[in-house]
Amino acid sequence: MFWEVVVETSWRGQLVERRIQTHLTQLEGWLTAWRTSINVEKSTVVLFTRKIKFYRPAPLRLFGEQIRWVDSVKYLRLTRNTKLTWRRHCNVRLNKARQRLGVLGSLLNWHSALSTRNGLTLYKQLLRPIIDYACPTWRHLTDTYMRRMQAFQSDHFRGLAQSFYARLPDAINTLIQGLGNYVIDPGSLRTCHSTVTVTTPAGSVPHRESADVCTCAVRNGTDRRSMLLASLVLVLLPLSLNGIDIQCVNFPEEECPPQDGCIILSYIKHNDSLLCCHFETTFLLQEALGEKIKEINEIKPGVNITALHIRNVSFYSLDVSALNNFPLQFVSITDNSVLRNLSGQFNQFQSGPGCLNFSTNNLDILDVNMLKNIDKLQFLDLSQNNLTSLPHLPDTNDTLHLDISGNKNVLCNEVKAIMMAENKPHFERQDNTYCSSSQTFHWFNSTERIPLLEKVCPQGHDYKCKCETVRLYIVPGRPPAYSVQVDCSGQRLTALPELLPNNTVHLNISNNNVSSLTPLVSNLAYKEIRVFIADNNYISSILNLEGSDFIKTFNVLSLRKNNLKTLPTYILSNTFDRNVNSKMYLGLNKLHCDCNTAQIIKMWLFTNKKYVLDVEDVLCDNFKERVIDLDKNLVCMTQRVWTDYIYYIIAGQVALLLLLVSKVSYDYWVFKTTGYLPWPASKMPKMPCDWLFES
């Protein structure tokens, strides 16, 4: 491959054009002499200047073919734009790094068993060279795009450190190897560096009016940013059961039969219990239970089996509705390392208190409606599993004792919803109960943010929006701040809310009666909006967004199923050049289709198809077809001008001339043969020049 680079410099753009054209003309002779071929179609010319271009660059030609002017050029894997801001180069390198990260996703995701050291080595060898390629040339990159580079690296590091405390002993940084010693002990809460007391509703923590929530910083003056890699840990104080007498059946492994089967063991007074072990399929388990219950009824008619313990099974999923055929009051499914999914629903237990023990398994999925029909359940043990969400608890039960200890991945939103419910359960073993927020990595307590958001969340007499935190933003020189997501969908709003929480980046006002986007431009509360969803409203125009900061910085703009009649493309002409990650949704809007729509809007939709993701759903109001299928000949009807009739006039003149020549020729022939002129030539007066023809 042959590259020829022509460089000319001057303070006048026209002078640069003439010099380059002169060089190209001279280059043609050299290329011809050395029989070298140049692909002119792939050749480009770019003008690097910080000035505003007030003139249209003249086309340059090589071998008679025009060389196109471009705004950016890629040379030696460096993407340069006209102002040398390196913005496009930054986006290109980040996109390539994300593609490489997608290939390595199985090794570098949050659940990978790869050690932190090996993950860091992979990053340095395979990802970092892509990002910092030729970094000395773009060292003056703006802070905005430099933060994008840093954000990619930070996201990757957070993924590597998901199992932070488990990998601390093998950490590279010796300053944080002992951080695991700071896991909070309820008996020594005073050892924490910072403690915040958060008042909770009465009854959520028995015998206490407040719960202490504490997170520790690194000892001996270590940089507190290291704690960004640690998940938020919520520690609940110990809870006394006040002598509750509920005993879930739990037999040791030594009591199991040598092969798969069920045996009867005495566990509760006046009742017998079943212990089932070593089953490979759920079908074999159900069959063995049915046979054992039938055998007991035949041999011991008075024996009442009310307790069941299933352990050491080797199947992946179990449908608990299969146990509804037996009159069980106590069910334990424990010590099953393969079992991951419990589906189905329990029927209401027949009598007395109920107990469910699903501890010490590998459960990560539970049917959310599993406990819907159990009104008399008193004890639920879900400890020592891998749950991230909790099932819905019975609404009519206010005496339930719940144990979720040992589930380190349970989201704090799930725990908070249970604690704020009307019938709150009593938590067991709170000293070993944790919850984590997958979107929170910080070194300070932040449990006060949810009540604060509820105070400023938009609400009125007949509507109330929902506010949630999205992620934590950390910018050098500024205090950490949470971004907020506001959901006001389906609230029958007629206008955008006037008040939003600080740092609101996501707003959803779908399924309302909003007709204007003016607050999105004029209201300072909307200055941080990056995702705006306004589907199924009455918005008729986006002219208010012209020149606004939102139209330059948005990530998602969704205006599906509104009353848009036209699409001013000049407002959005440079949007996707500034932000290549922007996405728009305009489907189900019925535009007024005319010649402008067919010539401009249709081509704009085709050009930006990768940014406007539903171009095939943009419809015409006055035609029953899509805009992208609109025929220009159907809508572009122009008035005929007088020049269209010139051909008919010329044809008429030629016909008259031929008729005149024919008449004169006929009269001449008659006069020569008969000696007189035919009518009407004989009736015409003689002209002064007729004597020339009389002889």
XYZ file of C-alpha atoms in Angstrom:
695
model
C 0.000 0.000 0.000
C 1.292 3.452 -0.926
C 0.539 6.612 1.014
C 1.221 10.111 -0.262
C 0.676 12.938 2.212
C 0.646 16.511 0.948
C 0.884 19.209 3.627
C 0.628 22.956 3.061
C 0.353 25.703 5.680
C -0.801 29.289 5.439
C -3.002 31.736 7.289
C -5.243 31.920 4.195
C -7.304 28.902 3.262
C -7.544 29.861 -0.426
C -3.760 30.015 -0.684
C -3.476 26.534 0.804
C -5.949 25.206 -1.765
C -3.976 26.634 -4.703
C -0.678 25.272 -3.406
C -2.099 21.795 -2.892
C -3.703 21.807 -6.344
C -0.351 22.824 -7.882
C 1.378 20.000 -6.051
C -1.278 17.521 -7.198
C -0.818 18.611 -10.807
C 2.934 18.039 -10.548
C 2.301 14.747 -8.807
C 0.325 13.461 -11.803
C 3.455 13.542 -13.985
C 5.557 11.748 -11.409
C 2.910 9.048 -10.891
C 2.586 8.539 -14.638
C 6.355 8.304 -15.130
C 6.746 5.736 -12.396
C 3.548 3.892 -13.362
C 2.037 4.281 -9.937
C -1.732 4.114 -9.501
C -3.606 6.267 -6.999
C -7.147 5.492 -5.809
C -8.670 8.961 -5.971
C -11.969 7.755 -4.504
C -10.192 6.896 -1.253
C -8.164 10.096 -1.209
C -9.343 12.854 1.105
C -8.391 16.421 1.923
C -8.920 18.078 5.297
C -8.325 21.643 6.452
C -6.920 21.980 9.979
C -7.795 25.356 11.443
C -9.110 26.878 14.636
C -10.882 29.581 12.677
C -14.471 29.559 11.576
C -14.613 28.784 7.869
C -16.589 31.503 6.080
C -16.004 30.152 2.593
C -16.755 26.941 0.746
C -13.525 25.067 -0.091
C -12.935 24.689 -3.799
C -12.790 21.090 -5.064
C -9.349 19.640 -5.710
C -8.750 17.289 -8.624
C -6.292 14.547 -9.436
C -6.321 12.970 -12.917
C -9.603 14.786 -13.553
C -11.370 13.199 -10.586
C -12.545 15.262 -7.648
C -11.043 14.683 -4.183
C -13.619 15.014 -1.427
C -13.271 17.342 1.546
C -13.809 15.712 4.943
C -14.050 16.896 8.545
C -11.793 14.178 9.919
C -9.112 11.870 8.609
C -7.522 8.691 9.933
C -3.781 8.372 9.431
C -1.440 6.022 11.297
C -4.445 4.943 13.439
C -4.925 8.514 14.662
C -8.255 10.169 13.899
C -7.793 13.908 13.442
C -10.652 16.379 13.023
C -10.508 19.866 11.577
C -9.918 21.598 14.910
C -7.540 18.943 16.284
C -9.625 18.475 19.432
C -9.146 14.668 19.280
C -12.787 14.170 20.211
C -13.447 11.646 17.455
C -10.168 9.862 18.141
C -11.232 9.446 21.768
C -14.583 7.958 20.730
C -12.943 5.613 18.221
C -10.441 4.283 20.770
C -13.142 3.830 23.419
C -15.418 1.942 21.013
C -12.554 -0.334 20.011
C -11.685 -0.940 23.670
C -15.319 -1.808 24.425
C -15.315 -4.299 21.556
C -12.183 -5.916 22.944
C -13.749 -5.943 26.416
C -16.794 -7.706 24.958
C -14.546 -10.486 23.653
C -12.945 -10.807 27.095
C -16.263 -10.528 28.916
C -16.220 -14.101 30.222
C -12.866 -13.462 31.915
C -13.321 -9.901 33.136
C -16.948 -9.805 34.260
C -18.058 -9.332 37.849
C -18.694 -13.026 38.427
C -15.418 -14.279 36.980
C -13.209 -16.464 39.166
C -10.118 -14.798 37.725
C -7.895 -13.248 40.378
C -7.480 -9.494 40.611
C -3.793 -9.732 39.691
C -4.474 -11.728 36.521
C -7.367 -9.469 35.591
C -5.132 -6.438 35.983
C -2.495 -8.088 33.794
C -5.076 -8.729 31.065
C -6.145 -5.113 31.258
C -2.585 -3.815 30.934
C -1.734 -6.100 28.020
C -4.959 -6.079 25.979
C -7.057 -3.029 26.874
C -4.771 -0.273 28.083
C -2.662 -0.163 24.855
C -5.839 0.492 22.855
C -6.837 3.473 24.989
C -3.474 5.209 25.369
C -2.220 4.596 21.815
C -0.126 7.600 20.731
C -1.137 9.410 23.909
C 1.663 12.038 23.682
C -0.007 13.487 20.595
C -3.370 14.036 22.306
C -2.066 15.009 25.730
C -4.006 18.308 25.495
C -7.348 16.455 25.272
C -10.162 18.337 27.025
C -11.167 17.333 30.543
C -14.562 16.093 29.340
C -13.111 13.411 27.089
C -10.253 12.662 29.432
C -12.885 11.801 32.046
C -14.465 9.412 29.547
C -11.170 7.596 29.263
C -10.895 7.523 33.036
C -14.504 6.342 33.409
C -13.848 3.331 31.165
C -10.842 2.385 33.264
C -12.719 2.921 36.543
C -15.674 0.780 35.414
C -13.278 -2.008 34.517
C -11.503 -1.795 37.870
C -14.799 -1.928 39.745
C -15.682 -5.078 37.845
C -12.356 -6.659 38.789
C -12.871 -5.840 42.472
C -16.455 -7.116 42.804
C -15.324 -9.799 45.277
C -13.289 -7.176 47.102
C -13.196 -8.478 50.649
C -12.707 -12.099 49.567
C -9.609 -11.154 47.557
C -8.060 -8.705 49.996
C -5.373 -11.088 51.304
C -4.022 -11.415 47.734
C -4.263 -7.689 46.966
C -1.322 -6.032 45.229
C -1.577 -2.890 47.340
C -0.172 -3.762 50.766
C -2.020 -0.838 52.323
C -5.415 -2.498 51.871
C -4.514 -6.144 52.514
C -5.747 -5.847 56.089
C -8.964 -4.068 55.197
C -10.953 -7.251 55.767
C -10.259 -6.872 59.484
C -12.573 -3.877 59.495
C -15.752 -5.893 58.869
C -17.967 -4.377 61.510
C -18.581 -6.334 64.683
C -21.864 -5.294 66.346
C -20.188 -5.583 69.718
C -17.474 -3.099 68.831
C -19.202 -0.462 66.742
C -17.072 2.220 68.384
C -14.025 1.038 66.416
C -15.458 2.482 63.216
C -13.925 5.688 61.929
C -17.319 7.203 61.072
C -20.738 6.247 62.350
C -24.050 7.679 61.209
C -27.296 7.116 63.073
C -30.363 6.811 60.877
C -33.792 6.802 62.470
C -35.995 3.993 61.199
C -39.769 3.522 61.514
C -40.938 2.086 64.781
C -40.947 -1.683 64.814
C -38.511 -2.221 61.997
C -35.764 -3.051 64.536
C -37.287 -4.457 67.771
C -36.348 -2.902 71.123
C -34.411 -0.096 69.378
C -35.464 3.351 68.175
C -32.547 3.688 65.785
C -30.158 1.440 63.937
C -26.451 2.222 63.620
C -25.120 1.992 60.097
C -21.367 2.177 59.771
C -18.730 1.923 57.104
C -14.999 2.024 57.812
C -12.268 3.911 55.992
C -8.733 2.625 55.498
C -6.494 2.817 58.523
C -3.214 4.771 58.831
C -4.165 7.572 56.455
C -4.627 5.412 53.355
C -6.184 7.237 50.418
C -9.918 6.993 50.933
C -10.486 6.478 47.191
C -9.387 2.879 47.664
C -12.727 2.299 49.318
C -14.452 2.921 46.000
C -13.873 -0.753 45.291
C -15.853 -1.895 48.308
C -19.571 -2.557 48.159
C -21.937 -0.769 50.493
C -22.439 -2.901 53.611
C -25.480 -2.491 55.813
C -25.108 -4.048 59.276
C -28.179 -4.714 61.364
C -27.988 -4.934 65.146
C -28.585 -8.264 66.898
C -32.188 -9.221 67.454
C -33.485 -11.202 70.358
C -36.256 -13.660 69.569
C -37.709 -13.348 73.051
C -37.924 -17.072 73.479
C -39.795 -17.944 70.330
C -40.410 -21.673 70.184
C -40.438 -22.608 66.518
C -38.370 -25.608 65.515
C -37.865 -26.316 61.833
C -36.987 -29.919 61.226
C -33.255 -30.346 60.583
C -31.621 -33.771 60.613
C -27.848 -34.302 60.301
C -26.362 -36.044 57.280
C -25.625 -39.166 59.336
C -29.360 -39.894 59.562
C -29.738 -40.166 55.774
C -30.312 -43.608 54.230
C -27.337 -45.044 52.312
C -29.200 -44.772 48.983
C -31.864 -42.471 47.639
C -35.011 -42.829 49.682
C -37.118 -41.502 52.560
C -37.171 -42.747 56.167
C -39.361 -41.923 59.155
C -37.649 -40.274 62.113
C -39.070 -38.937 65.338
C -38.625 -35.187 65.586
C -41.618 -33.458 67.133
C -43.654 -34.806 70.016
C -46.710 -36.845 68.948
C -45.653 -36.537 65.304
C -43.215 -38.193 62.966
C -41.011 -36.650 60.287
C -39.722 -37.704 56.892
C -36.074 -37.389 55.862
C -35.395 -37.715 52.104
C -31.841 -37.784 50.740
C -29.725 -38.446 47.631
C -32.372 -38.018 44.924
C -31.229 -37.238 41.394
C -34.548 -36.041 39.898
C -37.689 -34.379 41.232
C -39.802 -37.190 39.771
C -38.047 -39.800 41.918
C -38.510 -37.588 44.980
C -42.251 -37.155 44.419
C -42.671 -40.863 43.739
C -40.809 -41.814 46.938
C -42.839 -39.345 49.022
C -46.126 -40.711 47.696
C -45.143 -44.316 48.358
C -43.884 -43.545 51.861
C -47.054 -41.624 52.841
C -49.197 -44.457 51.471
C -47.139 -47.028 53.380
C -47.474 -45.068 56.625
C -51.243 -44.762 56.249
C -51.546 -48.537 55.748
C -49.199 -49.616 58.543
C -49.752 -46.835 61.096
C -53.132 -45.233 60.481
C -52.791 -42.911 63.482
C -49.388 -41.495 62.573
C -49.505 -37.918 61.295
C -46.566 -36.828 59.091
C -46.276 -33.040 59.344
C -42.540 -32.409 58.871
C -40.302 -32.999 55.841
C -36.556 -32.549 55.430
C -34.942 -32.822 51.970
C -31.155 -32.729 51.729
C -28.227 -33.816 49.541
C -30.204 -33.845 46.284
C -28.471 -33.400 42.924
C -31.082 -31.712 40.757
C -31.004 -28.073 39.690
C -34.632 -26.971 40.189
C -37.544 -27.980 42.422
C -41.242 -27.127 42.076
C -42.523 -26.738 45.651
C -46.158 -26.990 44.528
C -45.580 -30.759 44.338
C -45.468 -30.765 48.165
C -49.008 -29.388 48.456
C -50.427 -32.931 48.290
C -49.066 -33.693 51.770
C -50.311 -32.153 55.077
C -46.971 -30.618 56.015
C -46.474 -27.962 58.675
C -42.664 -27.882 58.620
C -40.589 -28.043 55.433
C -36.792 -27.956 55.322
C -34.753 -28.057 52.109
C -31.130 -27.667 53.164
C -27.540 -28.637 52.325
C -28.061 -28.981 48.577
C -25.085 -27.481 46.767
C -26.579 -28.111 43.306
C -30.077 -26.747 43.947
C -30.377 -23.201 42.552
C -34.036 -22.623 41.716
C -37.255 -23.009 43.717
C -40.422 -22.439 41.711
C -44.142 -22.844 42.274
C -46.340 -21.790 45.211
C -47.241 -23.272 48.561
C -50.854 -23.720 49.558
C -51.934 -22.416 52.943
C -50.753 -24.727 55.714
C -53.621 -26.578 57.309
C -53.137 -25.807 60.994
C -50.795 -24.400 63.606
C -47.626 -22.356 63.037
C -45.574 -22.907 59.914
C -41.863 -23.052 59.256
C -39.836 -23.026 56.035
C -36.094 -23.641 56.093
C -34.263 -23.145 52.774
C -30.835 -22.467 54.254
C -27.374 -23.653 53.183
C -28.165 -24.202 49.522
C -26.933 -22.536 46.360
C -30.212 -20.752 45.667
C -30.157 -17.658 43.494
C -33.725 -17.720 42.125
C -36.965 -17.914 44.121
C -40.483 -17.569 42.778
C -41.649 -14.143 43.956
C -45.166 -15.490 44.657
C -44.017 -18.654 46.425
C -45.301 -17.519 49.850
C -48.379 -15.673 48.641
C -50.918 -18.133 50.085
C -49.238 -18.836 53.446
C -51.016 -16.707 56.054
C -49.792 -18.505 59.181
C -46.109 -18.744 58.343
C -44.052 -17.841 61.414
C -40.472 -18.629 60.444
C -38.655 -18.332 57.108
C -34.960 -19.209 56.874
C -33.212 -18.185 53.630
C -29.724 -17.914 55.085
C -26.453 -18.982 53.445
C -27.561 -18.717 49.808
C -26.742 -16.534 46.801
C -30.018 -14.618 46.593
C -30.156 -11.150 45.068
C -33.913 -10.639 45.534
C -36.461 -11.841 48.080
C -39.940 -13.335 47.556
C -43.075 -11.408 48.452
C -43.995 -12.013 52.069
C -47.598 -12.627 53.217
C -49.393 -9.320 53.813
C -51.548 -10.578 56.667
C -48.717 -11.949 58.785
C -47.131 -9.632 61.364
C -45.440 -12.372 63.455
C -43.041 -13.677 60.811
C -39.379 -14.159 61.741
C -37.043 -13.859 58.768
C -33.424 -14.975 58.453
C -31.536 -13.731 55.378
C -28.055 -13.836 56.862
C -25.202 -14.957 54.642
C -26.761 -13.570 51.435
C -24.207 -10.893 50.626
C -25.719 -10.019 47.255
C -29.223 -9.126 48.441
C -29.990 -5.614 47.231
C -30.631 -3.003 49.899
C -33.766 -1.905 48.053
C -35.268 -5.339 48.700
C -34.448 -5.196 52.421
C -35.705 -1.632 52.745
C -39.018 -2.527 51.081
C -39.555 -5.292 53.649
C -38.603 -3.034 56.558
C -40.978 -0.304 55.362
C -43.924 -2.679 54.842
C -47.019 -2.397 57.021
C -46.537 -5.881 58.502
C -42.810 -5.954 59.083
C -41.051 -9.251 59.886
C -38.516 -9.676 62.693
C -35.000 -10.232 61.403
C -32.940 -13.104 62.782
C -29.130 -13.060 63.203
C -28.794 -9.439 62.266
C -25.118 -9.456 63.222
C -24.431 -11.499 60.091
C -26.979 -9.851 57.797
C -25.732 -7.697 54.943
C -27.160 -6.044 51.883
C -25.330 -4.452 48.984
C -26.057 -1.850 46.368
C -24.558 -2.781 43.011
C -24.517 0.855 41.940
C -22.847 2.342 45.020
C -19.097 2.392 45.651
C -17.969 4.949 48.202
C -16.217 5.519 51.489
C -18.951 7.346 53.379
C -22.429 6.507 54.661
C -25.247 7.337 52.270
C -28.328 5.736 53.780
C -29.862 9.173 54.308
C -30.181 9.822 50.598
C -33.469 7.916 50.127
C -35.543 9.985 52.599
C -33.974 13.127 51.139
C -35.002 12.131 47.623
C -38.552 11.477 48.784
C -38.814 15.078 50.002
C -37.851 16.649 46.670
C -39.358 14.020 44.376
C -42.068 15.641 42.193
C -45.541 15.231 43.639
C -48.857 17.068 43.721
C -52.483 16.659 44.676
C -53.202 13.940 42.137
C -49.771 12.587 41.216
C -46.585 11.314 42.822
C -43.416 10.459 40.940
C -40.848 7.826 41.893
C -37.189 8.712 42.428
C -34.239 6.334 42.593
C -30.488 6.757 42.659
C -28.642 5.528 39.588
C -24.914 5.756 40.236
C -22.223 7.641 42.096
C -20.258 10.346 40.269
C -16.796 11.172 41.547
C -15.056 14.133 39.921
C -11.690 15.387 41.220
C -12.132 18.636 43.102
C -15.859 18.132 43.692
C -17.783 16.305 46.411
C -19.216 12.913 45.385
C -22.793 13.121 44.127
C -25.512 10.645 43.229
C -27.340 10.807 39.934
C -31.100 10.411 40.171
C -33.706 8.697 38.020
C -37.245 10.152 38.126
C -40.266 8.187 36.879
C -43.446 10.248 36.359
C -45.081 7.927 33.829
C -48.850 7.490 33.873
C -49.528 10.418 36.254
C -51.861 12.423 33.933
C -49.460 15.364 33.883
C -50.207 18.265 31.545
C -46.776 19.882 31.902
C -43.275 18.902 32.929
C -42.613 18.984 36.704
C -41.179 22.283 37.897
C -38.985 20.718 40.592
C -36.567 17.811 40.217
C -33.941 16.402 42.598
C -30.401 17.618 42.143
C -28.360 15.706 39.539
C -31.415 14.222 37.844
C -30.076 12.513 34.712
C -33.048 10.309 33.767
C -36.654 11.505 33.420
C -39.573 9.383 32.238
C -42.888 11.180 31.598
C -44.480 8.582 29.317
C -48.259 8.121 29.126
C -49.168 11.672 30.181
C -50.743 14.742 28.549
C -47.605 16.865 28.184
C -47.579 19.130 25.126
C -44.525 21.393 25.556
C -40.799 20.836 26.073
C -40.019 24.408 27.125
C -38.996 23.551 30.747
C -36.403 21.173 29.345
C -34.579 24.243 28.045
C -35.493 27.049 30.452
C -35.716 25.270 33.833
C -32.352 24.886 35.585
C -33.598 21.721 37.301
C -33.332 19.984 33.893
C -29.741 20.957 33.122
C -28.328 17.503 33.953
C -30.936 15.510 32.017
C -29.278 12.984 29.709
C -32.118 10.480 29.224
C -35.556 11.927 28.439
C -38.455 9.575 27.693
C -41.769 11.187 26.726
C -43.634 8.477 24.832
C -47.407 8.661 24.315
C -47.933 12.375 24.980
C -49.174 15.363 22.958
C -45.859 16.975 22.029
C -46.257 18.662 18.647
C -42.889 20.364 18.130
C -39.235 20.208 19.132
C -38.415 23.745 18.007
C -37.951 24.738 21.655
C -34.850 22.529 21.781
C -33.004 24.566 19.153
C -29.619 25.663 20.471
C -30.199 24.166 23.929
C -27.592 22.318 25.949
C -29.842 19.270 26.102
C -29.859 18.766 22.336
C -26.049 18.783 22.407
C -25.508 16.402 25.323
C -28.442 13.973 25.512
C -27.906 10.220 25.418
C -31.495 9.067 24.854
C -34.427 11.117 23.534
C -37.635 9.148 23.085
C -40.709 10.897 21.621
C -42.651 7.902 20.330
C -46.387 8.216 19.709
C -46.712 11.999 19.979
C -48.205 14.654 17.696
C -45.082 15.622 15.769
C -46.089 16.884 12.312
C -42.674 17.920 11.074
C -39.081 17.209 11.950
C -36.718 20.222 11.772
C -33.556 18.385 10.853
C -31.396 21.500 11.111
C -31.852 21.375 14.892
C -30.423 17.854 14.984
C -27.880 18.276 12.183
C -24.783 18.284 14.400
C -26.161 16.371 17.367
C -24.815 12.982 16.417
C -21.438 14.430 15.432
C -21.008 15.885 18.909
C -22.195 12.767 20.709
C -21.867 9.486 18.826
C -23.633 7.627 21.648
C -26.905 9.554 21.269
C -30.041 7.550 20.519
C -33.464 8.770 19.393
C -36.904 7.177 19.118
C -39.478 8.891 16.877
C -41.733 5.997 15.911
C -45.546 6.169 15.650
C -45.454 9.923 14.958
C -47.531 10.841 11.893
C -45.642 13.536 10.002
C -47.241 15.733 7.364
C -45.592 14.350 4.252
C -44.811 16.778 1.452
C -41.963 17.364 -0.963
C -39.723 18.576 1.863
C -40.399 15.365 3.765
C -39.528 13.203 0.774
C -36.370 15.095 -0.133
C -34.912 16.095 3.256
C -36.482 14.261 6.190
C -36.483 10.899 4.430
C -32.801 11.203 3.533
C -31.981 12.422 7.053
C -33.647 9.351 8.546
C -31.709 7.062 6.216
C -28.423 8.806 7.011
C -28.931 8.610 10.796
C -30.477 5.169 10.900
C -27.970 3.935 13.475
C -28.932 6.784 15.814
C -32.704 6.932 15.200
C -33.478 3.334 16.083
C -37.105 3.199 14.910
C -37.041 4.963 11.539
C -39.268 2.245 10.114
C -42.075 3.279 12.491
C -42.190 6.969 11.455
C -45.459 7.351 9.518
C -47.170 9.830 7.200
C -50.334 11.626 8.237
C -51.743 12.293 4.770
C -50.475 9.073 3.168
C -50.904 5.534 4.413
C -47.244 4.625 4.292
C -43.984 5.068 6.128
C -41.770 8.086 5.598
C -38.852 5.948 4.437
C -41.121 4.453 1.732
C -42.371 7.851 0.526
C -42.136 8.346 -3.255
C -40.763 11.750 -4.226
C -42.669 11.714 -7.515
C -45.920 11.341 -5.601
C -45.591 14.432 -3.442
C -43.277 16.737 -5.410
C -45.760 18.262 -7.916
C -44.294 21.427 -9.537
C -46.133 24.002 -11.736
C -45.334 23.948 -15.429
C -43.394 26.988 -16.688
C -43.757 28.691 -20.106
C -40.548 27.151 -21.334
C -42.341 23.799 -21.425
C -44.442 25.096 -24.380
C -41.526 26.266 -26.534
C -41.374 22.949 -28.329
C -45.029 23.187 -29.333
C -44.500 26.723 -30.653
C -41.486 25.684 -32.716
C -43.395 22.722 -34.119
C -46.283 25.009 -35.137
C -43.955 27.471 -36.844
C -42.287 24.699 -38.826
C -45.697 23.404 -39.900
C -46.796 26.869 -41.068
C -43.545 27.318 -43.011
C -44.014 24.010 -44.783
C -47.613 24.948 -45.604
C -46.526 28.291 -47.066
C -43.804 26.711 -49.194
C -46.271 24.130 -50.434
C -48.837 26.819 -51.388
C -46.304 28.901 -53.291
C -45.008 25.852 -55.113
C -48.560 24.893 -56.090
C -49.405 28.368 -57.391
C -46.223 28.454 -59.447
C -46.994 25.094 -61.016
C -50.571 26.159 -61.903
C -49.374 29.420 -63.403
C -46.813 27.660 -65.622
C -49.243 25.062 -66.884
C -52.451 27.096 -67.318
C -51.218 30.674 -67.622
C -53.277 32.067 -64.764
C -52.985 32.107 -60.999
C -55.379 30.084 -58.926
C -57.610 31.551 -56.319
C -56.814 33.216 -53.896
C -53.469 34.223 -55.482
C -55.360 35.893 -58.375
C -57.288 38.066 -55.948
C -54.259 39.315 -54.100
C -53.041 42.845 -55.013
C -49.831 43.105 -56.933
C -46.743 44.081 -55.103
C -44.136 46.561 -56.501
C -41.706 43.702 -56.954
C -44.057 41.597 -59.098
C -42.672 43.088 -62.312
C -39.520 41.093 -61.743
C -41.500 37.930 -62.373
C -43.470 39.228 -65.390
C -41.669 38.570 -68.638
